[in-house]
PDB file of C-alpha atoms in Angstrom:
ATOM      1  CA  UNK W   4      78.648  91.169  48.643  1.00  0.00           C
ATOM      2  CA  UNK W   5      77.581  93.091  51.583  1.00  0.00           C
ATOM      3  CA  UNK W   6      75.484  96.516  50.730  1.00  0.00           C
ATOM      4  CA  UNK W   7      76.657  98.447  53.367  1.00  0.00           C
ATOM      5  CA  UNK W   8      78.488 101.560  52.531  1.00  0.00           C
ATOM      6  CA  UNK W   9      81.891 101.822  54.289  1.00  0.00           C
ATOM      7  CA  UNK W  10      83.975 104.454  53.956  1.00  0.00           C
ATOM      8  CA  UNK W  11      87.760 104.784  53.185  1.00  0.00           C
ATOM      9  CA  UNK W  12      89.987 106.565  55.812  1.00  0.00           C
ATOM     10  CA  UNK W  13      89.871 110.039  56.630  1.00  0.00           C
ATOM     11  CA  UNK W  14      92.653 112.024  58.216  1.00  0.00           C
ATOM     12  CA  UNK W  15      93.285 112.202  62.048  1.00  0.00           C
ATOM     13  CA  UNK W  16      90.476 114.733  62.499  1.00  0.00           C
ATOM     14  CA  UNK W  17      87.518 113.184  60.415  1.00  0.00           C
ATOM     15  CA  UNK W  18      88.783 109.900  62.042  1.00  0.00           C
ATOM     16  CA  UNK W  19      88.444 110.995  65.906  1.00  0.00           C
ATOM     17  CA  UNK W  20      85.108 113.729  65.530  1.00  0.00           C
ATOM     18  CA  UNK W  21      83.799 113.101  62.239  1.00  0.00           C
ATOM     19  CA  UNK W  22      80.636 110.779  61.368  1.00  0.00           C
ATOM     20  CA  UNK W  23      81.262 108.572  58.822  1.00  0.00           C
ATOM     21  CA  UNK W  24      82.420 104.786  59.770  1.00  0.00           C
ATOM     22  CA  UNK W  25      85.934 104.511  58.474  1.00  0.00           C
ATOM     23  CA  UNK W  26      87.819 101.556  59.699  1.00  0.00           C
ATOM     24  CA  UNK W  27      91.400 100.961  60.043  1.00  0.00           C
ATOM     25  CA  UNK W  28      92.078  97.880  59.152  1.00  0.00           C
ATOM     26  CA  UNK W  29      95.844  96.092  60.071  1.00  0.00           C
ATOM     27  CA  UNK W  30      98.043  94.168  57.472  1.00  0.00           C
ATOM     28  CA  UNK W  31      95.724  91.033  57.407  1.00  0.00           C
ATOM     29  CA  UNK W  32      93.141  93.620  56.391  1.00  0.00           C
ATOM     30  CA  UNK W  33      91.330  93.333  59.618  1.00  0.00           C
ATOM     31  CA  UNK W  34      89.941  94.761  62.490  1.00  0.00           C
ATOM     32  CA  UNK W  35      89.191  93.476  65.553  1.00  0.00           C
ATOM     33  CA  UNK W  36      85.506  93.052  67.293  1.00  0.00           C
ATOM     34  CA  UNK W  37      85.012  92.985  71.204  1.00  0.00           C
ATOM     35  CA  UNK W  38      81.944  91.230  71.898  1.00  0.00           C
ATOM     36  CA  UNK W  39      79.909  91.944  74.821  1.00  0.00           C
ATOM     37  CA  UNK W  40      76.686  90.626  75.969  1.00  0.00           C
ATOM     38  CA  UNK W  41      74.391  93.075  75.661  1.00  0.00           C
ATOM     39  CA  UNK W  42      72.656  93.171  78.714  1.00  0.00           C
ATOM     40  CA  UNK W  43      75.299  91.976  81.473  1.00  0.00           C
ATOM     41  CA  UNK W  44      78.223  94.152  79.758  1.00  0.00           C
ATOM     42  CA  UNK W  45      80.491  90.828  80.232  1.00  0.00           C
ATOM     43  CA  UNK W  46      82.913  90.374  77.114  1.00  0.00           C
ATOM     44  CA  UNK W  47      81.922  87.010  75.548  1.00  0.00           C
ATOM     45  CA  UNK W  48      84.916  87.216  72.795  1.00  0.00           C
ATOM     46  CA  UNK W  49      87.556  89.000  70.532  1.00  0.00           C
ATOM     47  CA  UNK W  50      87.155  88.317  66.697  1.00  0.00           C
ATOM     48  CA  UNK W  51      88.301  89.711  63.536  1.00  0.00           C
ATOM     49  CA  UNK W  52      86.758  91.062  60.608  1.00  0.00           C
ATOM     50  CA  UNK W  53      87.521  92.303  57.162  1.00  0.00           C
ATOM     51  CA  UNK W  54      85.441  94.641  55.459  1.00  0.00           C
ATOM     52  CA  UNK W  55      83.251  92.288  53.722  1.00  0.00           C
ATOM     53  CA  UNK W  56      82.665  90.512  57.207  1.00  0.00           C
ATOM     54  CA  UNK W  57      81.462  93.555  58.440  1.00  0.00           C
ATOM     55  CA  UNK W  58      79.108  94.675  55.897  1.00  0.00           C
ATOM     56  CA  UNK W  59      77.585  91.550  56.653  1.00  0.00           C
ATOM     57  CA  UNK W  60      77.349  92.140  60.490  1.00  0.00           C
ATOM     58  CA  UNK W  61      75.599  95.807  59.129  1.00  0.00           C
ATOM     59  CA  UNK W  62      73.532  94.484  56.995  1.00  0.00           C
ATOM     60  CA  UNK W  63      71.916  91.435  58.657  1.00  0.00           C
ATOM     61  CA  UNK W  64      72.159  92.024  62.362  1.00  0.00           C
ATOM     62  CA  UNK W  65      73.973  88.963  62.743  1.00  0.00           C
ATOM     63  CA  UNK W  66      77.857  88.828  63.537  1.00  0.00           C
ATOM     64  CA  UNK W  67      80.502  87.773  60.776  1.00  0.00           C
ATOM     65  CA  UNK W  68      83.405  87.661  61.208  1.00  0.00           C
ATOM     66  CA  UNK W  69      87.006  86.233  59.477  1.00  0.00           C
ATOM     67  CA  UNK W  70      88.248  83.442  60.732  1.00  0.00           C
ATOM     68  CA  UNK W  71      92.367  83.814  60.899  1.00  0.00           C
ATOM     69  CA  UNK W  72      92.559  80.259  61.579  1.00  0.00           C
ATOM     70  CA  UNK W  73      90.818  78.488  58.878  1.00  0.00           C
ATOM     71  CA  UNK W  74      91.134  82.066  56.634  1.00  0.00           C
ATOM     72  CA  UNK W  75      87.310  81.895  55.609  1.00  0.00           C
ATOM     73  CA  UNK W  76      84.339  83.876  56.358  1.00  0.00           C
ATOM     74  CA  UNK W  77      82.335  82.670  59.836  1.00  0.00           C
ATOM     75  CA  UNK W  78      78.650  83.401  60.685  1.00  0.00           C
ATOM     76  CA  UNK W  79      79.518  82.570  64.642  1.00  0.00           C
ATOM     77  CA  UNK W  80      76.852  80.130  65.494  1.00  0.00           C
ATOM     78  CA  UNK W  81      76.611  78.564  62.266  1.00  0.00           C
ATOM     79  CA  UNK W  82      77.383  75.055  63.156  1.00  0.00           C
ATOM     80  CA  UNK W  83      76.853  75.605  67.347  1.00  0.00           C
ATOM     81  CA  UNK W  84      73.480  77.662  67.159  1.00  0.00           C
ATOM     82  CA  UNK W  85      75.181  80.370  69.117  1.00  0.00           C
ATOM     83  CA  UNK W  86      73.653  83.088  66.681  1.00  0.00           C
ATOM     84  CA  UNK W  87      74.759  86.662  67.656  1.00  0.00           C
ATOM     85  CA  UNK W  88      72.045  89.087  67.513  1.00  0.00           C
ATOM     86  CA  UNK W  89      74.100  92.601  67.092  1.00  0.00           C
ATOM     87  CA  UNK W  90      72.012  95.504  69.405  1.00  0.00           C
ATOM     88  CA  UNK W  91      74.719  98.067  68.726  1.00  0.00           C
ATOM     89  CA  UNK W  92      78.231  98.290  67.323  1.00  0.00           C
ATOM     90  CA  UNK W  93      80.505 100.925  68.852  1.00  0.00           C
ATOM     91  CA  UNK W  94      83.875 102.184  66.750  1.00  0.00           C
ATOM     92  CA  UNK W  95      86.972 104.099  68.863  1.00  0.00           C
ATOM     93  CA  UNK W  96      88.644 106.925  68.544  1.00  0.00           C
ATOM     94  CA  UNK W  97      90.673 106.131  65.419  1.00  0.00           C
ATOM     95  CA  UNK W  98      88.351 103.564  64.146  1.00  0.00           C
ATOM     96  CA  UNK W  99      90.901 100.575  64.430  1.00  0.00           C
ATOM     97  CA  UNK W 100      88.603  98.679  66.826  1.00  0.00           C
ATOM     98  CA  UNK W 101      85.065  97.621  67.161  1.00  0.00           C
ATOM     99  CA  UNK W 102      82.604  96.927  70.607  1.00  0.00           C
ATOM    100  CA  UNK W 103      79.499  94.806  69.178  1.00  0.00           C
ATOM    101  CA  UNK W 104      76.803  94.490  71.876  1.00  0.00           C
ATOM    102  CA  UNK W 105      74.630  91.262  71.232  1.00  0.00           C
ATOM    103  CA  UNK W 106      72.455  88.551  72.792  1.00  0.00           C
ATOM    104  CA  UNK W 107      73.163  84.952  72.214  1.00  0.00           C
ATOM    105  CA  UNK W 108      70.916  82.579  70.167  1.00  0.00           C
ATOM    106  CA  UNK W 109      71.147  78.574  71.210  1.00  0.00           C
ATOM    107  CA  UNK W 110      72.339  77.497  74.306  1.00  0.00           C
ATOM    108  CA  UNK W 111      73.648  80.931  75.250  1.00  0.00           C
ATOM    109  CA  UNK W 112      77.095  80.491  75.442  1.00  0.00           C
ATOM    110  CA  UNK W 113      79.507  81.995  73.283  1.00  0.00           C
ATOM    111  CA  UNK W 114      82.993  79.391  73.627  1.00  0.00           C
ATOM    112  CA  UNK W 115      83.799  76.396  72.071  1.00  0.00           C
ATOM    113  CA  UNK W 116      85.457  74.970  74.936  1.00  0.00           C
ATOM    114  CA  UNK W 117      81.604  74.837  77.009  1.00  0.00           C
ATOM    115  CA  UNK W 118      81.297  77.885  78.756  1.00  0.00           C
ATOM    116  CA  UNK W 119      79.439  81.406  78.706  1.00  0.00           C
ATOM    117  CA  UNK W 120      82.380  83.800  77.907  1.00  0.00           C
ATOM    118  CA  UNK W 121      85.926  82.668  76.413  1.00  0.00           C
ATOM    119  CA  UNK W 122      87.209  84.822  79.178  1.00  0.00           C
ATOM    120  CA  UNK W 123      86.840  81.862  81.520  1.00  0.00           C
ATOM    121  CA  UNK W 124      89.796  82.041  83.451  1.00  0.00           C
ATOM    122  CA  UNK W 125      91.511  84.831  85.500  1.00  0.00           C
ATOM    123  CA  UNK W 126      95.433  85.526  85.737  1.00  0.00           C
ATOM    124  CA  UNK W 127      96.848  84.901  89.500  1.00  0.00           C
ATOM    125  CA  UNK W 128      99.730  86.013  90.288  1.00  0.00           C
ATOM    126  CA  UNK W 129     101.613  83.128  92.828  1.00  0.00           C
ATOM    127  CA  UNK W 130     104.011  84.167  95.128  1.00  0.00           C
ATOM    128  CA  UNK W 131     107.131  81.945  93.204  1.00  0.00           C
ATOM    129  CA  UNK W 132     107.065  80.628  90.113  1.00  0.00           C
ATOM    130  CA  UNK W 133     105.170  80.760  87.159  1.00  0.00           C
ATOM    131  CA  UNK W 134     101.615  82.884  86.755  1.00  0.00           C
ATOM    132  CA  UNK W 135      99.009  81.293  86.439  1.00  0.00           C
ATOM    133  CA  UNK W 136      95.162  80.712  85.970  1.00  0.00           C
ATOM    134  CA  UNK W 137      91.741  80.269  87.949  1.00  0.00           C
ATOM    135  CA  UNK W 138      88.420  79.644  86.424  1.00  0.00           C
ATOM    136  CA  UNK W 139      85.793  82.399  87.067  1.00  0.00           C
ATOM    137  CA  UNK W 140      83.261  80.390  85.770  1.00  0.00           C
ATOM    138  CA  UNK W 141      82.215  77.425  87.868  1.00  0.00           C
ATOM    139  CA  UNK W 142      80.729  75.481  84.919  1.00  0.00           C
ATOM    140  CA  UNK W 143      80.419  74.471  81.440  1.00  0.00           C
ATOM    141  CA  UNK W 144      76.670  75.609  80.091  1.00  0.00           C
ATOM    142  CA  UNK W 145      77.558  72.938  77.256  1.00  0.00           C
ATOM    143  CA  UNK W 146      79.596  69.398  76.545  1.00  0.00           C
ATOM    144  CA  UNK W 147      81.613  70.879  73.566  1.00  0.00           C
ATOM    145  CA  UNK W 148      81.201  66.801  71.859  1.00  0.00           C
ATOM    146  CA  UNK W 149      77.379  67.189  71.486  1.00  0.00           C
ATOM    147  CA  UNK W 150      77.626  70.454  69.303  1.00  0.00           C
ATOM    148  CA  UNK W 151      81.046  69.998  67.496  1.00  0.00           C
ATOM    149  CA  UNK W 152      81.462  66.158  68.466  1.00  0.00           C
ATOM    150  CA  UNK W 153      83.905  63.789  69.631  1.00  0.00           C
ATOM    151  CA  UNK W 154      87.464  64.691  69.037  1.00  0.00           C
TER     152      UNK W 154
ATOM    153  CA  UNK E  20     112.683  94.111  83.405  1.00  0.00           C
ATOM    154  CA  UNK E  21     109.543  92.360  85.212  1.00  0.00           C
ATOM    155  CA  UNK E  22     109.925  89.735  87.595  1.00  0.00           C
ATOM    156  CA  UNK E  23     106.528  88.116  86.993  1.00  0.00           C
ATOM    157  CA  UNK E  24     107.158  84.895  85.001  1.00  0.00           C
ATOM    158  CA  UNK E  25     105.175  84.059  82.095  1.00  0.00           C
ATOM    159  CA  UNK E  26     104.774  80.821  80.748  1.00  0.00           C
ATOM    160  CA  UNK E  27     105.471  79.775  76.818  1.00  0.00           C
ATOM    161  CA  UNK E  28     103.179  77.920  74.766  1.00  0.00           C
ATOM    162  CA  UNK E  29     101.776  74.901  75.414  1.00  0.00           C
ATOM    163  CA  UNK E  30      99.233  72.166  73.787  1.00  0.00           C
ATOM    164  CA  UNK E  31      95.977  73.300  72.645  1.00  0.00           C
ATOM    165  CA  UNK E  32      94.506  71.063  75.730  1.00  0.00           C
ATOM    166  CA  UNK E  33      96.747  72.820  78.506  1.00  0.00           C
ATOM    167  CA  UNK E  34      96.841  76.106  76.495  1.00  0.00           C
ATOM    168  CA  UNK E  35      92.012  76.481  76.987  1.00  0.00           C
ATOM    169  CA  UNK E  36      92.202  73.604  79.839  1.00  0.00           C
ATOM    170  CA  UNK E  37      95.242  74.004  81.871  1.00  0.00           C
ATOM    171  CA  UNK E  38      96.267  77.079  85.270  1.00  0.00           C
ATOM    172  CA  UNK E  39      99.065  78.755  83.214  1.00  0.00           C
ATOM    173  CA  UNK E  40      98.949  81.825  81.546  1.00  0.00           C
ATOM    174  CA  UNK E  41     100.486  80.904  78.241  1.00  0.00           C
ATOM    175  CA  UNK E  42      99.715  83.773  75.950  1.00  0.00           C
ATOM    176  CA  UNK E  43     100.161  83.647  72.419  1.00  0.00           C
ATOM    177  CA  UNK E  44     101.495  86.532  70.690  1.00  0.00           C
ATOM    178  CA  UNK E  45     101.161  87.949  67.393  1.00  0.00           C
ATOM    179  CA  UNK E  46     103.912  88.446  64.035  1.00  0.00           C
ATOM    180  CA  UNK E  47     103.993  91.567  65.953  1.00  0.00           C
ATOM    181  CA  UNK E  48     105.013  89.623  69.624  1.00  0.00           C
ATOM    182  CA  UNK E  49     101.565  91.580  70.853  1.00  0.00           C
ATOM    183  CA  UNK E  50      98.785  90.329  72.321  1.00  0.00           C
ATOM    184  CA  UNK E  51      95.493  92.400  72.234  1.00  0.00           C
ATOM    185  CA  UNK E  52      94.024  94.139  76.018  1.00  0.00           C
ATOM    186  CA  UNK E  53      90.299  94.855  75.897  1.00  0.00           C
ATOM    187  CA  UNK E  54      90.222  97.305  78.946  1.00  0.00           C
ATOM    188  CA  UNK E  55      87.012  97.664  80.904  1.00  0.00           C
ATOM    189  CA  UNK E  56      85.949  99.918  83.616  1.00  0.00           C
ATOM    190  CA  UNK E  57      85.370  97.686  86.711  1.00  0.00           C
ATOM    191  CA  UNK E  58      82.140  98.407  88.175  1.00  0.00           C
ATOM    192  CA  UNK E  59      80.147  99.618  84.976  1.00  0.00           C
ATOM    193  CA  UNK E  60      81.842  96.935  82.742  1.00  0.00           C
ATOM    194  CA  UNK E  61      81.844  99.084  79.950  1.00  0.00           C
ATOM    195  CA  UNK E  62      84.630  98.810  77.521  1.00  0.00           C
ATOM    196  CA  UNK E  63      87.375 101.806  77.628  1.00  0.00           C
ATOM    197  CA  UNK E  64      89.980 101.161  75.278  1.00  0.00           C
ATOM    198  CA  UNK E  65      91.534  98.375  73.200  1.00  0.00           C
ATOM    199  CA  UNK E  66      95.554  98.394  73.623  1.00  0.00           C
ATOM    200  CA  UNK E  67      98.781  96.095  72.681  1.00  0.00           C
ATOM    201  CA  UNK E  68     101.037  94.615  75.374  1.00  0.00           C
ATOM    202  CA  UNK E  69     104.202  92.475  74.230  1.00  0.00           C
ATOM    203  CA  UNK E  70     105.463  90.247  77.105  1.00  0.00           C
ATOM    204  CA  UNK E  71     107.390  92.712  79.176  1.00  0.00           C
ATOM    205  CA  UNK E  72     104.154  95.115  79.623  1.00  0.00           C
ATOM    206  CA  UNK E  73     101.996  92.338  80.176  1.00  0.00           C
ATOM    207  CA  UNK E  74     104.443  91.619  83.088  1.00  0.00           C
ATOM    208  CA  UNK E  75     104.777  95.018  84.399  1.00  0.00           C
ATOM    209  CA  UNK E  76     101.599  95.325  84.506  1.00  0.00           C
ATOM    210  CA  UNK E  77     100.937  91.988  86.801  1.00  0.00           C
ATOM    211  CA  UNK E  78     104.165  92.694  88.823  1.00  0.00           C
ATOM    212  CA  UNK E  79     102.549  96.525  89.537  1.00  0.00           C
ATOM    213  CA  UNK E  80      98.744  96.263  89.247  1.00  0.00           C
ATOM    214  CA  UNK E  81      98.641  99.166  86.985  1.00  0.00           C
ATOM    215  CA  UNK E  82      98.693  99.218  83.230  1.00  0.00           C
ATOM    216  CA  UNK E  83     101.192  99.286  80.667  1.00  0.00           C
ATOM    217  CA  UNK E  84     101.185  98.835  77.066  1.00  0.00           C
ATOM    218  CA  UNK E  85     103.528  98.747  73.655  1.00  0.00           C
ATOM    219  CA  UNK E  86     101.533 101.956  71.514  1.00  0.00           C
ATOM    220  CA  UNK E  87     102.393 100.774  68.339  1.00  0.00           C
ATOM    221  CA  UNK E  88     102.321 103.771  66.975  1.00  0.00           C
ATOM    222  CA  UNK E  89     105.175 105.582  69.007  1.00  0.00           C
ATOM    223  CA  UNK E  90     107.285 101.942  69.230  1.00  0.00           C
ATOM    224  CA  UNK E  91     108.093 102.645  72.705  1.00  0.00           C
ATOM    225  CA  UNK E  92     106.108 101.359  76.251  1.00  0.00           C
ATOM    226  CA  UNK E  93     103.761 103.304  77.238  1.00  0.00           C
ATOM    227  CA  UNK E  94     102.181 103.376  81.045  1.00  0.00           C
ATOM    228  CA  UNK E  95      98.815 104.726  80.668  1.00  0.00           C
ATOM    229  CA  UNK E  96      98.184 107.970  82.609  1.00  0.00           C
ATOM    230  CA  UNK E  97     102.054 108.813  82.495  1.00  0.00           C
ATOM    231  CA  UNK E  98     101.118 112.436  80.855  1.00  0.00           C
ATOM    232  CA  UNK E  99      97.388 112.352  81.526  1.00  0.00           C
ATOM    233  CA  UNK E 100      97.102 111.326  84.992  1.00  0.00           C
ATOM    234  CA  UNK E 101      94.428 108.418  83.635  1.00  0.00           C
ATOM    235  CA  UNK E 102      96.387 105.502  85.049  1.00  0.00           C
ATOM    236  CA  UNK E 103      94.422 102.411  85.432  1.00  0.00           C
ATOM    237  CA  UNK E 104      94.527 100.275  88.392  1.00  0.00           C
ATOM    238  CA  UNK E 105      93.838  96.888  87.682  1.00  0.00           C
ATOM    239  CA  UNK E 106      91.231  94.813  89.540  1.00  0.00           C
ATOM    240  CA  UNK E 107      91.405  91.781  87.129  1.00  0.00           C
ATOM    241  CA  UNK E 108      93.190  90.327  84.108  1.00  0.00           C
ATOM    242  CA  UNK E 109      91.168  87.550  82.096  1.00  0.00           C
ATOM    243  CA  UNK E 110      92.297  85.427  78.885  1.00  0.00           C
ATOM    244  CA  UNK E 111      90.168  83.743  76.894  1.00  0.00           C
ATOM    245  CA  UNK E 112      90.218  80.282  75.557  1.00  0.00           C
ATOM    246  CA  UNK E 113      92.907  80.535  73.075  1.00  0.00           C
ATOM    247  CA  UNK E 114      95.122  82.765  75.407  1.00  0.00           C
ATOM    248  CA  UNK E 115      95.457  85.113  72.243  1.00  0.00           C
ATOM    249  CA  UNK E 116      93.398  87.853  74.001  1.00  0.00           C
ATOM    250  CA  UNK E 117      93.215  89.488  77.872  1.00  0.00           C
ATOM    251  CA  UNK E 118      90.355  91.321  79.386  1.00  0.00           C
ATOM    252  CA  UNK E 119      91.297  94.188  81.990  1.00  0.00           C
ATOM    253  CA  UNK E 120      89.313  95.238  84.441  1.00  0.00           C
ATOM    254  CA  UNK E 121      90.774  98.337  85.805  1.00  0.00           C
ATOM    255  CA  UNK E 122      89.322 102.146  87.423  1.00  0.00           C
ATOM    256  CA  UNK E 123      91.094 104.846  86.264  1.00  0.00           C
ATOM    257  CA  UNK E 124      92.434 107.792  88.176  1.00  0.00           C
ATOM    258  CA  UNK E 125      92.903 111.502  87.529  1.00  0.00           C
ATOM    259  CA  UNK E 126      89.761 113.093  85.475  1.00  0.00           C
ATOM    260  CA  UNK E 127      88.104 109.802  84.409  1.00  0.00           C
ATOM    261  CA  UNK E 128      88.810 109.721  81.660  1.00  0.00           C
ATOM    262  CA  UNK E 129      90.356 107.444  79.053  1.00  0.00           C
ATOM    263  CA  UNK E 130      90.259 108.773  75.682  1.00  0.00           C
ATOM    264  CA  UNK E 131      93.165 111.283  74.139  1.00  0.00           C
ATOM    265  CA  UNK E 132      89.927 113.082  72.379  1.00  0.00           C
ATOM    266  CA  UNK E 133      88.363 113.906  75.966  1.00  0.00           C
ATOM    267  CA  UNK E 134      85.240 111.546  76.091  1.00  0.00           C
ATOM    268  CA  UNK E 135      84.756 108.667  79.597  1.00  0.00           C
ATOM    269  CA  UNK E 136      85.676 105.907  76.641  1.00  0.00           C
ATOM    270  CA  UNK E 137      87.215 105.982  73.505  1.00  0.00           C
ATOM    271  CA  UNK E 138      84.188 103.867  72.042  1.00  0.00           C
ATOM    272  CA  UNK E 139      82.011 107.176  72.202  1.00  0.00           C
ATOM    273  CA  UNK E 140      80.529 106.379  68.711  1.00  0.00           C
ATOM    274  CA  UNK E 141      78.273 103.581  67.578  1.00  0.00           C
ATOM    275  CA  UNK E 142      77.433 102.686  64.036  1.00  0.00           C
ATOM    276  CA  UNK E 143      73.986 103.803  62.434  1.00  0.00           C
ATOM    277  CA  UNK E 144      72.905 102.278  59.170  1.00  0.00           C
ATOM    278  CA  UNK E 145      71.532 104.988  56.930  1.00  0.00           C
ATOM    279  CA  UNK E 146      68.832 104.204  54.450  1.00  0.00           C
ATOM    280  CA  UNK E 147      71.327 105.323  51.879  1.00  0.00           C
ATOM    281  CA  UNK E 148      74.587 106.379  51.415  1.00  0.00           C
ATOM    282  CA  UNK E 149      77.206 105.743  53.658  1.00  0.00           C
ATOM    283  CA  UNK E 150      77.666 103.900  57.326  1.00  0.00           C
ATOM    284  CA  UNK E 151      77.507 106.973  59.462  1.00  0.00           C
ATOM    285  CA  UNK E 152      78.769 107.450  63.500  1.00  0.00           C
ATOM    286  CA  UNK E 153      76.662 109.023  65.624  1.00  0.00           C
ATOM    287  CA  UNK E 154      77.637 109.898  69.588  1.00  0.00           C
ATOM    288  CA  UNK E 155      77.114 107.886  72.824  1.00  0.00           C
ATOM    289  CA  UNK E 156      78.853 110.291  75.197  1.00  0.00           C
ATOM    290  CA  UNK E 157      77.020 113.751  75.018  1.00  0.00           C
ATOM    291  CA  UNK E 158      79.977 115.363  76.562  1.00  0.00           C
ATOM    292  CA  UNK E 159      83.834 115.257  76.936  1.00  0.00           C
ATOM    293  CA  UNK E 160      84.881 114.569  80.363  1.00  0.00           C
ATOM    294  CA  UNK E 161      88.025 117.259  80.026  1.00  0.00           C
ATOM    295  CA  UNK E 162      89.855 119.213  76.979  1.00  0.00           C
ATOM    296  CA  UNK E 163      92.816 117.280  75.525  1.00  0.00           C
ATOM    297  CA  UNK E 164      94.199 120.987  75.222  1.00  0.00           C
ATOM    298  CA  UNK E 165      94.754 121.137  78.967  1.00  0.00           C
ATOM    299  CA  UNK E 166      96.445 118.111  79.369  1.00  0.00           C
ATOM    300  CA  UNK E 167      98.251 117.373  76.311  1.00  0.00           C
ATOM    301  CA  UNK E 168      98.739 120.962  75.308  1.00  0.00           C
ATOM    302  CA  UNK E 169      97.601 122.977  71.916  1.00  0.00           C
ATOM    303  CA  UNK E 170      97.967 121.115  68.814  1.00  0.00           C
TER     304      UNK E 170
END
């Protein structure tokens, strides 16, 4: 169990100017996390975290979060090395969203597919037909198969 | 309705690998928005978009959204004059979340409560007691009062 003291919810006032951390959380029980890299600003990521998850991001410095997929608790960079140091953790206006600043441990990148940011691609709009992507980041900083293996 | 067409679902390889926008959507038929200011980088806002404002807001270059609290679209800056012009849309890996890269007319401005960003708040761990909040932004950029009226 995490140590951290988090609060229940307020009403709308307490919420918006007060200061005492009190998350909303959705139906799941979660809230989301926008990761940015802490120098360059760049979003690396969107998670999730439940309460517990982020007690633990509090109380260690290092991001937790809940994993919706395999519905168990993730230290990111666990298996990859990409440790997530958290410099500062930012809440908004009605405290039913998260900005965690942090600098990447391991290789540096944050995605499982091989690059930097998950926010690899950018959405271009064609003249007919369908929308669709282009990479914004030339390269992979990693071969996914030498940190998570061969699929 | 938008005329910008949006691609369903694919594989997982054509949905992280592949040059359509495929999004997935949540129970909820949302998908989350991280907004950030385009030169700074820093994050504004978090919003929802189902399809439709995800499309009007690639058809138009400015931003809409589904506010889940009022059920209803909702174009950003309608009432406020903050409307967001968008330089850049990015997905991420999964295609379950979009960056935004926008600048934002009228005052600033992006938060209801009058600060640059609604992240105006960052998390400080106490020694005891409760997770308190303490300010980023020294100052409100413009009183809600004069543009949504007295509450």
């Amino acid at each position: 169990m995490c140590s951290s003291e988090i609060s229940g919810r307020g009403d709308k006032n307490t919420v918006e100017n007060g200061d005492l951390l009190m998350p909303k959380y959705d139906q799941d029980g979660l809230i989301v996390a926008v990761v940015t890299e802490v120098t360059s600003g760049d979003v690396l990521m969107v998670g999730y975290m439940n309460e517990e998850a982020l007690g633990r991001t509090i109380d260690t410095g290092e991001a937790w979060y809940w994993s919706r997929s395999r519905q168990s608790y993730w230290k990111k960079g666990e298996t990859s090395g990409q440790v997530q140091t958290v410099h500062e953790i930012l809440t908004d206006c009605d405290q039913d969203a998260l900005v965690l600043k942090v600098s990447v441990a391991g290789n540096g990148a944050t995605c499982h597919v091989g690059y930097r940011s998950c926010f690899y691609r950018k959405v271009v709009k064609p003249e007919t037909g369908a929308v669709r992507l282009a990479r914004v980041e030339a390269d992979k900083v990693y071969d996914p198969a030498d940190v998570y293996g061969k699929k």
